[in-house]
CSV table of C-alpha atoms in Angstrom, one decimal:
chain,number,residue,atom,x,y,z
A,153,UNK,CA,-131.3,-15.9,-33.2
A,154,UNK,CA,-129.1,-13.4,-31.1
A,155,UNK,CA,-127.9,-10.4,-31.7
A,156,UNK,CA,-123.9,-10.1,-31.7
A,157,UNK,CA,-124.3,-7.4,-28.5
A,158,UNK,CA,-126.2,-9.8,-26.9
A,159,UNK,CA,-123.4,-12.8,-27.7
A,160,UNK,CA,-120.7,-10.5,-26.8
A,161,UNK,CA,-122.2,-9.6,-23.1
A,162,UNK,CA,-123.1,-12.8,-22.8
A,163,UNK,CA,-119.5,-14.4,-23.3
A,164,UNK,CA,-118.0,-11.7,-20.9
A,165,UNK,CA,-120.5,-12.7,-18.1
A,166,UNK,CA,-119.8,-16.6,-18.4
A,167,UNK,CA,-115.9,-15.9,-18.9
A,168,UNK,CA,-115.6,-13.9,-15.6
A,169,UNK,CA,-115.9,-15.9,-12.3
A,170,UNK,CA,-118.0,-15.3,-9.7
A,171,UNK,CA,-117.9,-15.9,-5.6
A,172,UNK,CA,-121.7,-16.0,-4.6
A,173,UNK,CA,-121.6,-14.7,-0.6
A,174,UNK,CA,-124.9,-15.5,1.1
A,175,UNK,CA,-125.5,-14.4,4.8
A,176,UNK,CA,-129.0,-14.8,6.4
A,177,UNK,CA,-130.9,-13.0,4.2
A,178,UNK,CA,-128.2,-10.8,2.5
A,179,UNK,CA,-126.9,-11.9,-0.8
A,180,UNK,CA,-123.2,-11.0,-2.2
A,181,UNK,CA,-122.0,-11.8,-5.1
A,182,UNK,CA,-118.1,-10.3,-6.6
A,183,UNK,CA,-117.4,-11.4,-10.0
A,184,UNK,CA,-113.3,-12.0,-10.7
A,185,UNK,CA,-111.8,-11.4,-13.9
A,186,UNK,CA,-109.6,-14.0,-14.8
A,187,UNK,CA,-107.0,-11.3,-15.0
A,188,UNK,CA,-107.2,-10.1,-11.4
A,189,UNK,CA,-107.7,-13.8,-10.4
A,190,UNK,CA,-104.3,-14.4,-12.0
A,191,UNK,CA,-102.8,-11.5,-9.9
A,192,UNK,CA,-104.1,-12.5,-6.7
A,193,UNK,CA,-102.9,-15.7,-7.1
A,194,UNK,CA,-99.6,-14.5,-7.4
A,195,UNK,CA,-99.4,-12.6,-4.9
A,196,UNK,CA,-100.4,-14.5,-2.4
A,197,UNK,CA,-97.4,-17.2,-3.9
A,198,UNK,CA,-95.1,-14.3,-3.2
A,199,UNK,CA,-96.0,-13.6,0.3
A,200,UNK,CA,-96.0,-17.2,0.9
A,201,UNK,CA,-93.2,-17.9,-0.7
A,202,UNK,CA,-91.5,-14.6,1.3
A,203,UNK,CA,-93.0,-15.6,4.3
A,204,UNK,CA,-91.3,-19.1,4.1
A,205,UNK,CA,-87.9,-17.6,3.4
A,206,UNK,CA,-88.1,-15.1,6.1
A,207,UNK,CA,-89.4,-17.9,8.5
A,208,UNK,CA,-86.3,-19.7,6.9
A,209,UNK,CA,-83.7,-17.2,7.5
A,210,UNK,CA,-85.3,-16.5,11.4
A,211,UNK,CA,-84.5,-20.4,11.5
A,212,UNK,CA,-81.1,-21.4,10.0
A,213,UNK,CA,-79.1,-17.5,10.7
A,214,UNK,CA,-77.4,-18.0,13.8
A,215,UNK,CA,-76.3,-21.4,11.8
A,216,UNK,CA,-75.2,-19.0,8.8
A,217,UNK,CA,-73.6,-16.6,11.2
A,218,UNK,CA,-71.4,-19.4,13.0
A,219,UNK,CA,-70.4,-20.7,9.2
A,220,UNK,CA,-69.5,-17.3,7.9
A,221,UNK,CA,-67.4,-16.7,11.1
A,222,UNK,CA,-66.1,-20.0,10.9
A,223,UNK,CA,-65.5,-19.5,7.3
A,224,UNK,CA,-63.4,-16.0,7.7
A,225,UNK,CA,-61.6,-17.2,11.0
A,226,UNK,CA,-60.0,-20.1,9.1
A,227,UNK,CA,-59.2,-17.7,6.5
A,228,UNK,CA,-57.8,-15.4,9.0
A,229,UNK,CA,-56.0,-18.3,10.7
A,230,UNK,CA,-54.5,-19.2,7.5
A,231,UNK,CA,-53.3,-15.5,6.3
A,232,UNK,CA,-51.8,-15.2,10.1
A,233,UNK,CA,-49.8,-18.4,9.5
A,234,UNK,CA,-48.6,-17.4,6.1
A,235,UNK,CA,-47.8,-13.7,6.9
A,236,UNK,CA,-45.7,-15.8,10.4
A,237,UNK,CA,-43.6,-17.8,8.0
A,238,UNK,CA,-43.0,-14.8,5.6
A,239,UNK,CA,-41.7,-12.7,8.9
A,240,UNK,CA,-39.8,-16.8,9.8
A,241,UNK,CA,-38.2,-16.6,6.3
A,242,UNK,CA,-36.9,-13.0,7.0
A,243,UNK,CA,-36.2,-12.7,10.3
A,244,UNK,CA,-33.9,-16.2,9.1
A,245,UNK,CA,-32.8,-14.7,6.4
A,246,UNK,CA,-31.8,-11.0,8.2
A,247,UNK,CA,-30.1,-13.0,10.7
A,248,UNK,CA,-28.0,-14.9,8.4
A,249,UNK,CA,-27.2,-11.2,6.4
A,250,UNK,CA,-26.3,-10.0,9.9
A,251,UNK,CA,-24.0,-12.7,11.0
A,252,UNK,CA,-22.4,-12.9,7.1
A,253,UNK,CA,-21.5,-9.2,7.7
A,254,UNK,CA,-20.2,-9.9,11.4
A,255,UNK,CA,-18.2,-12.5,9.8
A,256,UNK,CA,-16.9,-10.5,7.3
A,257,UNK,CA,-16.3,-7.6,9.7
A,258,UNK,CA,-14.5,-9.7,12.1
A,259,UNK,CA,-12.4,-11.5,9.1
A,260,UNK,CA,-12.1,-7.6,7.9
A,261,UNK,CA,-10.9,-6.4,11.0
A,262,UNK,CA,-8.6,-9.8,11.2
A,263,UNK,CA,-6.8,-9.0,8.0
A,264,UNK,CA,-6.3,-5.3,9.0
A,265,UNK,CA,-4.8,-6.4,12.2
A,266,UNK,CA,-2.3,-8.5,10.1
A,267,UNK,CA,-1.7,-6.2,8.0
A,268,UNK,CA,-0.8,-3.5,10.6
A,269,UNK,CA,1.3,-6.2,12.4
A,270,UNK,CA,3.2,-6.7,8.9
A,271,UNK,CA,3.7,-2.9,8.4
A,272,UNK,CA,5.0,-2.5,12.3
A,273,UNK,CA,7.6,-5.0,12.2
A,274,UNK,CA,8.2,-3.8,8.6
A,275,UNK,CA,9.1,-0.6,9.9
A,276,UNK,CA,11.2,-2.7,12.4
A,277,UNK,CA,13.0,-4.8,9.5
A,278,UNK,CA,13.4,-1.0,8.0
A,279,UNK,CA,15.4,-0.3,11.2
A,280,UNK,CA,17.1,-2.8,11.2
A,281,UNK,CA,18.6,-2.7,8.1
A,282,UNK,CA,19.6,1.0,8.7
A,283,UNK,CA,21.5,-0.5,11.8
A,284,UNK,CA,22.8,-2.8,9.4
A,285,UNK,CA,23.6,-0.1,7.0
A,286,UNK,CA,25.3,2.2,10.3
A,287,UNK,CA,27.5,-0.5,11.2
A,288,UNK,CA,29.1,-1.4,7.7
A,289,UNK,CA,27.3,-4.8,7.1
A,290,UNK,CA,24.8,-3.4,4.3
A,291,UNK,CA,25.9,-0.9,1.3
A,292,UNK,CA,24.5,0.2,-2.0
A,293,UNK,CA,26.9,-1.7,-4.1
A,294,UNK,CA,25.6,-4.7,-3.6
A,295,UNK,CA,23.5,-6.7,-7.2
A,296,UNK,CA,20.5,-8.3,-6.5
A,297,UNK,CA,20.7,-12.2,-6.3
A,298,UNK,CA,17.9,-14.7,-6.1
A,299,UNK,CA,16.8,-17.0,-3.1
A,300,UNK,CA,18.5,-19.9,-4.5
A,301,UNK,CA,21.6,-17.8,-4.9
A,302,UNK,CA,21.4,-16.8,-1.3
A,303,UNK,CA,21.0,-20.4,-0.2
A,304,UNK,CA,24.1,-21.5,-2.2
A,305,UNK,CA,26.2,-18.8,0.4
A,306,UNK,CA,27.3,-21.4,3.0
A,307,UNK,CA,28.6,-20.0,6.2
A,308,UNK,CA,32.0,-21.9,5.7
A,309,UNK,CA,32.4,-19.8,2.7
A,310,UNK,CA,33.4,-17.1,4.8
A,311,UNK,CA,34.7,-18.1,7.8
A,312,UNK,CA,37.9,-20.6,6.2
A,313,UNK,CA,40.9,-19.3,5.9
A,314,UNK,CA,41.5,-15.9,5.4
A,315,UNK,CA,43.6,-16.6,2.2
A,316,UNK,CA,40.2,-18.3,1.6
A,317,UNK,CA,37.9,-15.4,2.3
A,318,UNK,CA,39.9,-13.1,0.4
A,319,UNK,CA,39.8,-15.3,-2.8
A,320,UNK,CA,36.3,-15.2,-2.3
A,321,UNK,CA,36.1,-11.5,-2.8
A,322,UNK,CA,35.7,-10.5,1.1
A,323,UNK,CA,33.1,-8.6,2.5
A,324,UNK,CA,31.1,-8.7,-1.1
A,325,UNK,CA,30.3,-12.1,-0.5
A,326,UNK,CA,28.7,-12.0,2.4
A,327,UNK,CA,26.6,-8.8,1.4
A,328,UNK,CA,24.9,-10.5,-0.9
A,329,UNK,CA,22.9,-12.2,1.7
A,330,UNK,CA,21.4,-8.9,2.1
A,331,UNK,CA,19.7,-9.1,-1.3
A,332,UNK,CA,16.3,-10.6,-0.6
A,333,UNK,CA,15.6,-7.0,1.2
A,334,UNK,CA,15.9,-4.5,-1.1
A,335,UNK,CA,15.2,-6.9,-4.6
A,336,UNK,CA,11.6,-6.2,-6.2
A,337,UNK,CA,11.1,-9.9,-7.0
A,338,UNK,CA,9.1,-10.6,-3.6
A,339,UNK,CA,6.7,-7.5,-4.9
A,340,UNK,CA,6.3,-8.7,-8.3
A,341,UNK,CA,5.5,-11.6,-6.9
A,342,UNK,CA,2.8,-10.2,-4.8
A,343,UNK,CA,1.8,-8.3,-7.3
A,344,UNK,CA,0.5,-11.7,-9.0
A,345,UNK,CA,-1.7,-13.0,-6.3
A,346,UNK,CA,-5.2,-13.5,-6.8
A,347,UNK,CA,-6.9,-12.3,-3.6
A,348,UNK,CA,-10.5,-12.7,-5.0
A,349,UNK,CA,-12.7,-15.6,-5.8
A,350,UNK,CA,-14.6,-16.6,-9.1
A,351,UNK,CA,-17.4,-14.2,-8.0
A,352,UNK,CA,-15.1,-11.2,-7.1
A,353,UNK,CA,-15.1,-11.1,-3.4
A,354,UNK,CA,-12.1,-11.5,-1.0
A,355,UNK,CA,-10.8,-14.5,-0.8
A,356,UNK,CA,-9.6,-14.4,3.0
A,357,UNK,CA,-7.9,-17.5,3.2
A,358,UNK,CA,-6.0,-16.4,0.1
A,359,UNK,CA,-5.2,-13.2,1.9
A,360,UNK,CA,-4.4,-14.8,5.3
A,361,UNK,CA,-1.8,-16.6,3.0
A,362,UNK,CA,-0.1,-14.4,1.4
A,363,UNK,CA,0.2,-11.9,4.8
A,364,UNK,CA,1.3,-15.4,6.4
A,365,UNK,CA,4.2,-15.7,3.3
A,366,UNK,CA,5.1,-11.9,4.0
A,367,UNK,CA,5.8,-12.6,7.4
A,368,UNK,CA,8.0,-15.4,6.6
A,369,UNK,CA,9.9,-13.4,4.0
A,370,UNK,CA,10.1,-11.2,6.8
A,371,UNK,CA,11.6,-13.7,9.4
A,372,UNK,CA,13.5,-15.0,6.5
A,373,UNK,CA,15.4,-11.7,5.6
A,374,UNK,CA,16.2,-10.9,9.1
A,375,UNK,CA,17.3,-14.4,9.4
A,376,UNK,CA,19.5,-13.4,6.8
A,377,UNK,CA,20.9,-10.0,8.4
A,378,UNK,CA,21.7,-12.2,11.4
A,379,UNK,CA,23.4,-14.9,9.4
A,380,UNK,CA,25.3,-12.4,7.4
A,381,UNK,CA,26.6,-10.3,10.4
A,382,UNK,CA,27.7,-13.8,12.3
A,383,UNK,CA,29.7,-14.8,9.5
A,384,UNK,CA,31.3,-11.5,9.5
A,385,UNK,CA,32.2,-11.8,13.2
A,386,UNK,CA,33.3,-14.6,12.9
A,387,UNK,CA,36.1,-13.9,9.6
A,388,UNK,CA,36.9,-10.8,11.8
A,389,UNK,CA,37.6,-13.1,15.0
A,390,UNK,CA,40.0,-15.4,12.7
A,391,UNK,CA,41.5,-12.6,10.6
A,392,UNK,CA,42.6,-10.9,14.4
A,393,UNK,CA,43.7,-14.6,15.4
A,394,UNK,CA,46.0,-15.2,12.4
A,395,UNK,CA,47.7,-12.3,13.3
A,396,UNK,CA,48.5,-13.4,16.6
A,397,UNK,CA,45.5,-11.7,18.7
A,398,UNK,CA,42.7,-12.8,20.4
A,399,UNK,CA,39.3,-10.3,21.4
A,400,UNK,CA,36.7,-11.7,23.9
A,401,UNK,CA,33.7,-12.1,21.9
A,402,UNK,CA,30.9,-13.9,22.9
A,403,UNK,CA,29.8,-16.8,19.9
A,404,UNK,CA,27.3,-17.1,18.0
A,405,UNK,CA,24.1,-19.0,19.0
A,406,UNK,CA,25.0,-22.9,18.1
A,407,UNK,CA,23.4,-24.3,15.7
A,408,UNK,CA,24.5,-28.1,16.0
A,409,UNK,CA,22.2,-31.1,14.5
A,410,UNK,CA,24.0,-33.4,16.5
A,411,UNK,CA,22.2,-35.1,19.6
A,412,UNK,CA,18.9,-32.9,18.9
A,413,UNK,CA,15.5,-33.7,17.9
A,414,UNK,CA,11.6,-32.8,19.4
A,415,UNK,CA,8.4,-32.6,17.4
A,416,UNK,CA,8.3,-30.3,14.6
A,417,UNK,CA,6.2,-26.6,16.2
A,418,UNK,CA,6.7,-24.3,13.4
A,419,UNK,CA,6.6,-20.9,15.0
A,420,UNK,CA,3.6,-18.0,13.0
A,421,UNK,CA,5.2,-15.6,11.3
A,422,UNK,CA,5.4,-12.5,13.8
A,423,UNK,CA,6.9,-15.2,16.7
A,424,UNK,CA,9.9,-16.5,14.1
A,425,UNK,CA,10.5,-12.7,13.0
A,426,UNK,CA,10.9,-11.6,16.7
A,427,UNK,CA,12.9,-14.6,17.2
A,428,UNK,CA,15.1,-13.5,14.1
A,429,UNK,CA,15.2,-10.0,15.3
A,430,UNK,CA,16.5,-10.9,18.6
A,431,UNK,CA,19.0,-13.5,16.7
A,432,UNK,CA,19.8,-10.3,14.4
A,433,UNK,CA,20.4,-7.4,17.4
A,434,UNK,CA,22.7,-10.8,19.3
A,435,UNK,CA,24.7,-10.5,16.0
A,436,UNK,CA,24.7,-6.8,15.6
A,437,UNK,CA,26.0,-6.9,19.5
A,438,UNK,CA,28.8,-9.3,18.3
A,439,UNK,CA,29.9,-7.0,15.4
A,440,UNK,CA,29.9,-4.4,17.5
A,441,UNK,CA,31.9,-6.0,20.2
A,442,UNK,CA,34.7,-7.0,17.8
A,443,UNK,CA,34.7,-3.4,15.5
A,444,UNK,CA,35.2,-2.1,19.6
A,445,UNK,CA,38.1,-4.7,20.2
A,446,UNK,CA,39.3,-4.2,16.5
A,447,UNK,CA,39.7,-0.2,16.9
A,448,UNK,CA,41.5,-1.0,20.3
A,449,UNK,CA,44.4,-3.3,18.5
A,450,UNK,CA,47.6,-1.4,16.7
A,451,UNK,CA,46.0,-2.4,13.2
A,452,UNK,CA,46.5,0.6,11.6
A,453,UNK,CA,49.4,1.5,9.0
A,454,UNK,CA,51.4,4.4,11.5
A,455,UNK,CA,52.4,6.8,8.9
A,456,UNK,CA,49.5,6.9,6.2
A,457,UNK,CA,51.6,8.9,3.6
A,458,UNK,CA,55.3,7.9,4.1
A,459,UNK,CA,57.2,5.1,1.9
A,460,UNK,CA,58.2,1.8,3.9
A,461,UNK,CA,61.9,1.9,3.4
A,462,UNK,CA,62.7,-1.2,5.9
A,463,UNK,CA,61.1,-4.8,6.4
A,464,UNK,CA,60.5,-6.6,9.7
A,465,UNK,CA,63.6,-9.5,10.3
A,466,UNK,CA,66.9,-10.1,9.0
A,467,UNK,CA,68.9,-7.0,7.0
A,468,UNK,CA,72.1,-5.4,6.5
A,469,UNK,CA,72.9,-2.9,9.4
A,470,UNK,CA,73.0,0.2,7.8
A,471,UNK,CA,76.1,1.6,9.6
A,472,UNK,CA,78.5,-1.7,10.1
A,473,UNK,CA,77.4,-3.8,6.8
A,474,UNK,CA,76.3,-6.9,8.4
A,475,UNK,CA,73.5,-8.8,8.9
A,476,UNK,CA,71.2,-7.8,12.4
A,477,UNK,CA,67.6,-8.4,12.7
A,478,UNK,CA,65.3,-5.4,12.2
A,479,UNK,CA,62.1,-5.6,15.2
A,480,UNK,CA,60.1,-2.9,13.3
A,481,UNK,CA,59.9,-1.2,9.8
A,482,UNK,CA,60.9,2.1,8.6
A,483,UNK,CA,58.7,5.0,7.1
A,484,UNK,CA,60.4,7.6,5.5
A,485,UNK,CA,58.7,11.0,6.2
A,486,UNK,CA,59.8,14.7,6.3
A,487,UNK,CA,61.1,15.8,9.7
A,488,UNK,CA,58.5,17.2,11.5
A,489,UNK,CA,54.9,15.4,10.6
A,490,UNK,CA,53.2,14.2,13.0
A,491,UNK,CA,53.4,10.9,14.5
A,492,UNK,CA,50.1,9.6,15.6
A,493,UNK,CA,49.7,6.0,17.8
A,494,UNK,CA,48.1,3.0,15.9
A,495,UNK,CA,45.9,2.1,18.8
A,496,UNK,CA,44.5,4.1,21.9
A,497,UNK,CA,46.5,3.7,25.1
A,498,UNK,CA,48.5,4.5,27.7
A,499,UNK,CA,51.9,6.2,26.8
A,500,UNK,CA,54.4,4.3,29.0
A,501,UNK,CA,58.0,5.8,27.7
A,502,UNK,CA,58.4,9.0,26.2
A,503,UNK,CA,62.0,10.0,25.9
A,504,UNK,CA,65.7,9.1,24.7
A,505,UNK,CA,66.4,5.3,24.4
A,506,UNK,CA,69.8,4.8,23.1
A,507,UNK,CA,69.6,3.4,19.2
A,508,UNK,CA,65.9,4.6,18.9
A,509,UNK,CA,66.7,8.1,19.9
A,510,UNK,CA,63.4,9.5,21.2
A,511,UNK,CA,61.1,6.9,21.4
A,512,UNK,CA,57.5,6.5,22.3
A,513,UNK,CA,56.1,3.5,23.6
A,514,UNK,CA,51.9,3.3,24.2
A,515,UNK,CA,50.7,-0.1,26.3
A,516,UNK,CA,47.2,-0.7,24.6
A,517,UNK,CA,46.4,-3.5,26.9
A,518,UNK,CA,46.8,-7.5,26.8
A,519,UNK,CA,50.4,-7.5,26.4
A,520,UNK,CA,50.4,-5.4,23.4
A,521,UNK,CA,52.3,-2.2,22.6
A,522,UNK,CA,53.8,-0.3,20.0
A,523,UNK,CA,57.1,1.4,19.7
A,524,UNK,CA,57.8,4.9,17.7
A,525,UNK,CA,61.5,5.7,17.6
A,526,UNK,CA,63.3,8.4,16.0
A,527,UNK,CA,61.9,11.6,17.0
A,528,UNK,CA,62.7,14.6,16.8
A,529,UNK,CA,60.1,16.1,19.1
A,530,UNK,CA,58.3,13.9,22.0
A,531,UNK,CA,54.7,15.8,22.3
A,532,UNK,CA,53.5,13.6,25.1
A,533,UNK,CA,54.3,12.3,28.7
A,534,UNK,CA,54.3,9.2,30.6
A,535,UNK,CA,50.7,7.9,31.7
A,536,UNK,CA,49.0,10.1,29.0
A,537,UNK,CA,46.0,8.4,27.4
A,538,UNK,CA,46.0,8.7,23.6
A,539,UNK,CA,43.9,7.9,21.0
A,540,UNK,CA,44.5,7.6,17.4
A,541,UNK,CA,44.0,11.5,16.9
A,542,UNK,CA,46.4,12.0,19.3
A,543,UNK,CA,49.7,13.6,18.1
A,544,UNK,CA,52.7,12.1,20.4
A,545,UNK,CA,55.3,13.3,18.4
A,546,UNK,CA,57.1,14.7,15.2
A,547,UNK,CA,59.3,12.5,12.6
A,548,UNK,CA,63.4,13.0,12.8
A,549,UNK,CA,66.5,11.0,12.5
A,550,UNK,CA,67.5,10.6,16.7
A,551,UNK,CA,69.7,7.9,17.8
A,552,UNK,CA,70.9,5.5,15.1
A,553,UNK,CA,69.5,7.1,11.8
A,554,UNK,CA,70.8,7.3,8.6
A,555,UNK,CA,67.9,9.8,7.7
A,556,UNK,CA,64.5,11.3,8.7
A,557,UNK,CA,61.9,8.7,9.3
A,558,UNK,CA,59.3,6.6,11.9
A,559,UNK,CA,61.0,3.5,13.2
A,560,UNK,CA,57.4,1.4,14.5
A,561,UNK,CA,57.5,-1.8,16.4
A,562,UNK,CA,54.1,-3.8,17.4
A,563,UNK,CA,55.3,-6.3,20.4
A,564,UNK,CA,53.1,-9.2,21.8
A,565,UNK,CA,53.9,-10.0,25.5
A,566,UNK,CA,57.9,-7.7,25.1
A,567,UNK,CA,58.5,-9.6,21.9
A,568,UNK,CA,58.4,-7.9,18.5
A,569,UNK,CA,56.4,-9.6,15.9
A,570,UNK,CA,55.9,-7.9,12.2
A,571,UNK,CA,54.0,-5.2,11.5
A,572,UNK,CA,52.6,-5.6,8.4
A,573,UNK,CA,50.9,-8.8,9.8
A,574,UNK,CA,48.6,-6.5,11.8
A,575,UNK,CA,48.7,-3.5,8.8
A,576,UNK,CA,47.4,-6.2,6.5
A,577,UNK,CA,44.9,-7.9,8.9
A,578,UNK,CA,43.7,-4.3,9.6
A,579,UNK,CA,43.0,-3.6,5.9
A,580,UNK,CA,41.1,-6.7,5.7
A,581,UNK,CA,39.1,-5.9,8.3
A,582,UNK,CA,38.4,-2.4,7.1
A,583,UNK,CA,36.8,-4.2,4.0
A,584,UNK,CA,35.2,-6.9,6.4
A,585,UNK,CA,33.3,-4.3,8.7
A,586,UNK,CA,33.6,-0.5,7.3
């Protein structure tokens, strides 16, 4: 029986492994534990195994290579595409920014244009009514009235009868066609306007609008001015007929519907306001022309502060008691004031006349003169030219007088007609155009 040393040594020697080398006559033998066997084994698995991937990689990289720059060039192609429509997007969407604010510059810079057209030929409606105002066709007395009120004031209102103007209350009636300038409706009006959208920004078309309606309440008002100063002219021209006399002034434009037609062109706003302004200085021109021919006709009353003691026509002489026609009327007047001429002229008798005493006669053209008798100074000589300021003479009771006092005769063509037509057709027309 063994010994347990003996077992041990000899399980050790049977459980190693041995690799016997024999060569010629030498003998090796090198005895493996299973261990180191173990290790060996695996190592030489791992440098095979490294070997084949090495071997591998020499093999497939320039494959690899071409896949991974394949790989990252789609990428790249893909982020260059992207990043080009981000910079499409906003180049699209700059542009449109830049063209909305050159639109709404250009509309900006349209509607200040407007706007300073609107306060230019404001400034021209604002001189034209102070013409207006200059001339006498525009005072502060006048109540506001509304548009409809304005449209009710036909022309033929105004330019009847003079009876029929007078009823009418004169002059006033035609100022109120002046009203629509100075009223504050139009601006509270204005004042209404919504000139933004829902979002809060301009609303241009709404603007274009209303500077479009303020240019027509422009043209509308001057309109107005023109309409109002023809229909004076025009009362002035028949109140100076009535009486017998005629001035040369030119008529208004016509403004027939008979025999006319065409295709409706309405006119913008600043074309029909310098149409209306040039209608308006035409009618200004005409009330100017007949205020001229007005101040040149004996329409005057002769002696402002005497009392009429005699009419014009049929009386009792004063010295035989029987009936004789009168060609003037009589102001009674201390001896001495001054006698001025109804009308300029040119003095074409100054001196003694039988009844009249000293007399004055002035020729102030187209067959009309006037006749001052009764003197008791002549201040003045034949072919003078006087005015209305002019001082011809000095009141006294020469030639056949019961008294001191101004004997005043207005003839048409040598014949006397009455005074007082032409006293009372010059206070009408004082009213008519101040």
């Amino acid at each position: 029986m063994m010994r347990p040393q003996a077992a041990d040594r000899y399980r050790s020697q049977n459980s190693a492994r041995r690799i016997v080398i024999i060569s010629r006559d030498n003998t090796r033998t090198y005895t493996f534990s299973p261990l180191a066997l173990f290790g060996g084994l695996t190592l030489f698995l791992t440098v095979s195994l490294g070997f084949l991937a090495a071997t591998t990689y020499l093999v497939f990289r320039d494959d690899l290579f071409d896949l991974v720059r394949e790989r990252n060039a789609d990428m790249q192609q893909a982020y260059e595409d992207r990043i080009a429509r981000l910079r499409s997007e906003i180049d699209r969407i700059s542009s449109r920014q830049i063209l909305d604010s050159v639109a709404m510059d250009e509309k900006v810079e349209k509607i200040m244009s407007a706007q300073q057209g609107i306060a230019d030929r404001q400034r021209a409606v604002g001189d034209l009514i102070d013409k207006a105002r200059s001339i006498g066709l525009i005072d502060g007395r006048n109540a506001a009235i509304t548009a409809d009120k304005r449209a009710a004031l036909d022309p033929a209102d105004v330019t009847g009868s003079v009876n029929a103007y007078a009823d009418a209350g004169g002059a006033n009636l035609i100022d109120r066609q002046f009203d629509a300038l100075t009223s504050t409706a139009p601006k509270a009006a204005a004042a209404k306007v919504d000139l933004r959208t829902t979002d809060g920004k301009p609303d241009f078309k709404a603007i274009a609008s209303h500077l479009a309606a303020v240019d027509a309440e422009q043209a509308k008002a001057v309109e107005a001015i023109a309409d109002a100063a023809n229909s004076r002219v025009d009362a002035a021209v028949e109140i100076i007929a009535d009486a017998g006399l005629r001035v040369n002034v030119p008529e208004a434009p016509a403004d027939s519907q008979d025999a006319v037609g065409g295709p409706y062109i309405p006119m913008a706003g600043a074309q029909a306001l310098a149409a209306a302004m040039q209608e308006a200085d035409q009618a200004f021109g005409r009330v100017a022309l007949v205020k001229a021919a007005a101040a040149r006709l004996p329409l005057v009353r002769p002696m402002p502060g005497g009392d009429m003691t005699s009419n014009f026509g049929s009386r009792r002489d004063p010295f035989l008691g029987s009936l004789a026609f009168h060609a003037g009327i009589d102001f009674r007047s201390p001896t001495g004031t001054d006698i001025r001429p109804t009308a300029p002229g040119v003095v074409t008798v100054a001196g003694w006349s039988g009844g009249y005493g000293n007399m004055v006669e002035v020729d102030h053209g187209n067959g009309v003169t006037t006749r001052y008798g009764h003197m008791s100074r002549i201040i003045t000589h034949v072919g003078d030219r006087v005015t209305r300021d002019t001082v011809i003479g000095e009141v006294g009771s020469t030639g056949r007088s019961t008294g001191p006092h101004l004997h005043y005769e207005t003839r048409i063509n040598g014949t006397p007609l009455n005074p007082i037509n032409y006293i009372n057709a010059g206070n009408r027309l004082a009213s008519l155009l101040p």
